[in-house]
C-alpha positions as a Markdown table, in Angstrom:
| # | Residue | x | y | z |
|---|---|---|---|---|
| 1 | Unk | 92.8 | 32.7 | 117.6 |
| 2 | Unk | 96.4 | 32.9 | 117.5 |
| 3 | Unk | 96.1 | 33.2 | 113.4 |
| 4 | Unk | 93.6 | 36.0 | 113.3 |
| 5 | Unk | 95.8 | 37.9 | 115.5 |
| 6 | Unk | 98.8 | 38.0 | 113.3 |
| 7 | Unk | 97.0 | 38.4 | 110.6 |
| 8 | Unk | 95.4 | 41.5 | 111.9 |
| 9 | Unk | 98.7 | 42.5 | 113.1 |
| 10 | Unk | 99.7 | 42.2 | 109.2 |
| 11 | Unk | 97.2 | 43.9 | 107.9 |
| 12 | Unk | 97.4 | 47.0 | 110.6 |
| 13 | Unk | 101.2 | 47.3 | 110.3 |
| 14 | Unk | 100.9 | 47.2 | 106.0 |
| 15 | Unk | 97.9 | 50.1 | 106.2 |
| 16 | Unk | 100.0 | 51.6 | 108.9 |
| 17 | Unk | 103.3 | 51.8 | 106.7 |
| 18 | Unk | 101.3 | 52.6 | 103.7 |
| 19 | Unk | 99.9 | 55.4 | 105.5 |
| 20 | Unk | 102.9 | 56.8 | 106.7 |
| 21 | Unk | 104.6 | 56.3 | 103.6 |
| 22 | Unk | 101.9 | 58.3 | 101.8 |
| 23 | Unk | 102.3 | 61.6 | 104.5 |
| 24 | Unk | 106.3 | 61.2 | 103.5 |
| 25 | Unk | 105.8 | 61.5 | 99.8 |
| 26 | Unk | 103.0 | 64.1 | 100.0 |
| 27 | Unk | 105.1 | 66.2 | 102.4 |
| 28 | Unk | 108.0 | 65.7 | 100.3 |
| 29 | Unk | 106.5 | 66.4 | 97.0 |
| 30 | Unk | 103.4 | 68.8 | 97.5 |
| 31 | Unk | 103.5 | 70.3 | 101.0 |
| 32 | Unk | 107.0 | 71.3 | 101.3 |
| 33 | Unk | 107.1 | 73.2 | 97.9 |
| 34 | Unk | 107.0 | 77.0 | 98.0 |
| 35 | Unk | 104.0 | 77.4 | 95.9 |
| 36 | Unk | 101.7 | 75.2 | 98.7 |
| 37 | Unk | 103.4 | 77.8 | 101.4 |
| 38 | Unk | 102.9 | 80.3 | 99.8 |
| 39 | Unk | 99.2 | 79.1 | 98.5 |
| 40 | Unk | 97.9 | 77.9 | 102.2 |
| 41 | Unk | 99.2 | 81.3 | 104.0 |
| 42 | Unk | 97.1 | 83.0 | 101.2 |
| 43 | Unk | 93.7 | 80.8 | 102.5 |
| 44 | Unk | 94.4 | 81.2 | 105.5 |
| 45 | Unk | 94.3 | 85.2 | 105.6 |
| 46 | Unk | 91.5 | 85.6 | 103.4 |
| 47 | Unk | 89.5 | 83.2 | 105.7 |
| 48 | Unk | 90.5 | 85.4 | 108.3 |
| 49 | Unk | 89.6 | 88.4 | 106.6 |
| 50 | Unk | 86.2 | 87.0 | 105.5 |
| 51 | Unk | 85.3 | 85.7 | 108.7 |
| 52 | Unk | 86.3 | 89.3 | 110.6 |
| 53 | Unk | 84.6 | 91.1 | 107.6 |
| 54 | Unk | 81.1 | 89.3 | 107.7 |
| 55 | Unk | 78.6 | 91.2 | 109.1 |
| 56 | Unk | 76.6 | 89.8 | 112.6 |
| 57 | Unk | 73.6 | 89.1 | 110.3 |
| 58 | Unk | 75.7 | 86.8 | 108.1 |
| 59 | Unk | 76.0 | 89.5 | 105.4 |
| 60 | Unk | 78.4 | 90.1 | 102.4 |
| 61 | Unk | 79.1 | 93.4 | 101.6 |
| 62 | Unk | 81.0 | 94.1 | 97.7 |
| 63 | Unk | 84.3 | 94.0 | 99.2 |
| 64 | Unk | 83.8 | 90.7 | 101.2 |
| 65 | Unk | 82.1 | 89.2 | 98.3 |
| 66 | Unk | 85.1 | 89.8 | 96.4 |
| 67 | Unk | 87.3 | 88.2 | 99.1 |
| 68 | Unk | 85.2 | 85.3 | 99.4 |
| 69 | Unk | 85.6 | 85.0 | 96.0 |
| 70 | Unk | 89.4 | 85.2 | 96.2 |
| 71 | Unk | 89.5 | 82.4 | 98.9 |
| 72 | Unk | 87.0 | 79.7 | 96.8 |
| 73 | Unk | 89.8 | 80.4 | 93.6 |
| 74 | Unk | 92.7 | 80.4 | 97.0 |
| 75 | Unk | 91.5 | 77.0 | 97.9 |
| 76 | Unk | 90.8 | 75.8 | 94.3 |
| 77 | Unk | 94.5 | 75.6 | 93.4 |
| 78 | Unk | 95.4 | 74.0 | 96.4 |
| 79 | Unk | 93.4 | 71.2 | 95.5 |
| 80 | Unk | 94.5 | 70.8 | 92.2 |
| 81 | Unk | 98.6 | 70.7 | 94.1 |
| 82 | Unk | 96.9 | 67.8 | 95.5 |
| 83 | Unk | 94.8 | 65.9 | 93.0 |
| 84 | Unk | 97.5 | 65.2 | 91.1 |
| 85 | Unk | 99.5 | 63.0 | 94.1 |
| 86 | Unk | 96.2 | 61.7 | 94.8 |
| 87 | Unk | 96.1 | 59.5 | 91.8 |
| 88 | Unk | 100.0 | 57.5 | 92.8 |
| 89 | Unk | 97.8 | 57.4 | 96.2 |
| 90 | Unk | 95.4 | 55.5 | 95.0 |
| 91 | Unk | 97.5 | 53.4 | 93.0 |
| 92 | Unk | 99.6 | 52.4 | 96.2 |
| 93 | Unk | 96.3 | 51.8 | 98.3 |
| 94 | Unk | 95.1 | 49.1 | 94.9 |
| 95 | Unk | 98.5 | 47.8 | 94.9 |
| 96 | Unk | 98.1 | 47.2 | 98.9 |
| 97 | Unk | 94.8 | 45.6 | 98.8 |
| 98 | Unk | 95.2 | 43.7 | 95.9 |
| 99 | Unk | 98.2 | 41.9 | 97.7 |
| 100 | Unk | 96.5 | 41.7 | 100.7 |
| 101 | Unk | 93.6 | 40.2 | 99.4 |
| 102 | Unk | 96.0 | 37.4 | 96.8 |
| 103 | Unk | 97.6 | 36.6 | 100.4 |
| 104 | Unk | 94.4 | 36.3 | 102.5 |
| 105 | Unk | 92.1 | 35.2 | 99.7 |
| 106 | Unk | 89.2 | 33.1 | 101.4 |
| 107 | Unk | 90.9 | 33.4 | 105.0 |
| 108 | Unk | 88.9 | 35.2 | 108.1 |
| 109 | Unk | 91.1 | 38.0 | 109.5 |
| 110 | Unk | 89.1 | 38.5 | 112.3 |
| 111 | Unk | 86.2 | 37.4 | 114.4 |
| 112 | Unk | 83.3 | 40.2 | 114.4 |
| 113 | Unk | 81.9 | 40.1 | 118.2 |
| 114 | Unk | 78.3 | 40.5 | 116.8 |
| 115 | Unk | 76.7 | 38.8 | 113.7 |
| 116 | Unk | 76.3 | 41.6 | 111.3 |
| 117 | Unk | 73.0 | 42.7 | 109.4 |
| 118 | Unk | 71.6 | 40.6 | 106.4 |
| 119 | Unk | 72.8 | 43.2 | 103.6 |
| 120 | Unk | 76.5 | 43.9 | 105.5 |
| 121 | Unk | 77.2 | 40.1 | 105.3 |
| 122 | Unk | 78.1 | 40.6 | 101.5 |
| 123 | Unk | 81.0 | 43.3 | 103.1 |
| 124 | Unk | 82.4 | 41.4 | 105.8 |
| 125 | Unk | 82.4 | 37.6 | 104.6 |
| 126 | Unk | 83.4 | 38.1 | 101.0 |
| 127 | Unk | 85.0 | 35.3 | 99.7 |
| 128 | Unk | 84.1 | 33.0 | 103.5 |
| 129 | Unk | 82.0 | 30.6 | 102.1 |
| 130 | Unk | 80.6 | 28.3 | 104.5 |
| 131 | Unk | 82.1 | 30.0 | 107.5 |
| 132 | Unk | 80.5 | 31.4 | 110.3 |
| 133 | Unk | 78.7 | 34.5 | 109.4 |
| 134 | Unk | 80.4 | 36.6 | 112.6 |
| 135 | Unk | 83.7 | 35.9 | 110.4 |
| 136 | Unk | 84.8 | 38.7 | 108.7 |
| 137 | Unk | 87.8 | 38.7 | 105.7 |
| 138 | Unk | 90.8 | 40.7 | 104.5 |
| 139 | Unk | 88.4 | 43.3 | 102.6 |
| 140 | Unk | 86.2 | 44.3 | 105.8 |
| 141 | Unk | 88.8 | 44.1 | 108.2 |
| 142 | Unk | 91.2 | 46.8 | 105.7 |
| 143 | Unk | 88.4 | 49.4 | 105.5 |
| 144 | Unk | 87.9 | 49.4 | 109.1 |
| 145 | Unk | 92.2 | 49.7 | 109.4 |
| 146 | Unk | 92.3 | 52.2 | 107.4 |
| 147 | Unk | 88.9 | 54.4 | 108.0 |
| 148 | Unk | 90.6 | 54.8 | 111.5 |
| 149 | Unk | 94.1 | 54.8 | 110.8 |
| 150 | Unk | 94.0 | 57.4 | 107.5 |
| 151 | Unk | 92.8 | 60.3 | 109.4 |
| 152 | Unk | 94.8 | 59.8 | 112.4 |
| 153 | Unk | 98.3 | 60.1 | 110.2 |
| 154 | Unk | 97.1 | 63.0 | 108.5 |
C-alpha cells in the first residue's frame, strides 16, 4: 500500500511541476508579449460588441456580420500565438511520460476501487500482466493526473 502511495505521490508532483512549468513558459513567452495584449483586448471588445449588437431574435444585421467576422479572424491569430508553444508542450508532456513509464514499466501505481469494464482493462492494466485486473499502471493513473490537474493550473 505504502508503494502505490509514493508512487502516486510521484507521479502527481511530476504532472504537477510539469504543469506549472508549462503556465511559466507560456506566460513568459506568449501571454506577456504586447501583441497577445493587445490581440485578447481586441476579442474581447468585439465579443462585446457582437453580443450587445445581436438582435433578440438572434439576428445579424451587415454591420454585426462584419464584426463577427472581425472577431472569428481576432481569435484566429491568437491561436496561431499559441500553436506554436503548443508543440515544446507536447514535447515536455512525451518527455514526462516516457520517463514515467521507463521508471514504472510493469509496476501498478494504484489500486482502482472497482474492476473496470472489459474494453477499459486494455487502458488501465497496460503492461500488468497477471495482476489483478482492479490494478491500474503508470499510463492510466497519468491521464487521470493530468485530465484533473491541466485545467485546474490554467
Amino acid at each position: 500500500m505504502t508503494t502505490y502511495f509514493s508512487a502516486q505521490c510521484e507521479v502527481l508532483a511530476y504532472v504537477l511541476s510539469m504543469a506549472f512549468a508549462i503556465e511559466g513558459v507560456m506566460y513568459l513567452v506568449v501571454y506577456r508579449t504586447e501583441r497577445w495584449q493587445r490581440l485578447k483586448s481586441k476579442v474581447v471588445k468585439l465579443h462585446r460588441e457582437v453580443t450587445k449588437k445581436t438582435g433578440e431574435d438572434g439576428s445579424l444585421g451587415k454591420k454585426v456580420k462584419v464584426l463577427a467576422k472581425d472577431l472569428k479572424g481576432a481569435s484566429v491569430a491568437l491561436y496561431q500565438m499559441k500553436y506554436r508553444c503548443n508543440f515544446g508542450v507536447c514535447a515536455a508532456y512525451g518527455i514526462l511520460i516516457w520517463m514515467l513509464s521507463v521508471k514504472y514499466d510493469g509496476q501498478a501505481v494504484a489500486v482502482l476501487p472497482f474492476t473496470p469494464l472489459r474494453f477499459l482493462q486494455r487502458i488501465t492494466a497496460r503492461g500488468l500482466d497477471g495482476r489483478p485486473q482492479n490494478e491500474c499502471c503508470l499510463h492510466f493513473f497519468y491521464i487521470l493526473c493530468s485530465m484533473a490537474l491541466k485545467d485546474t493550473v490554467h
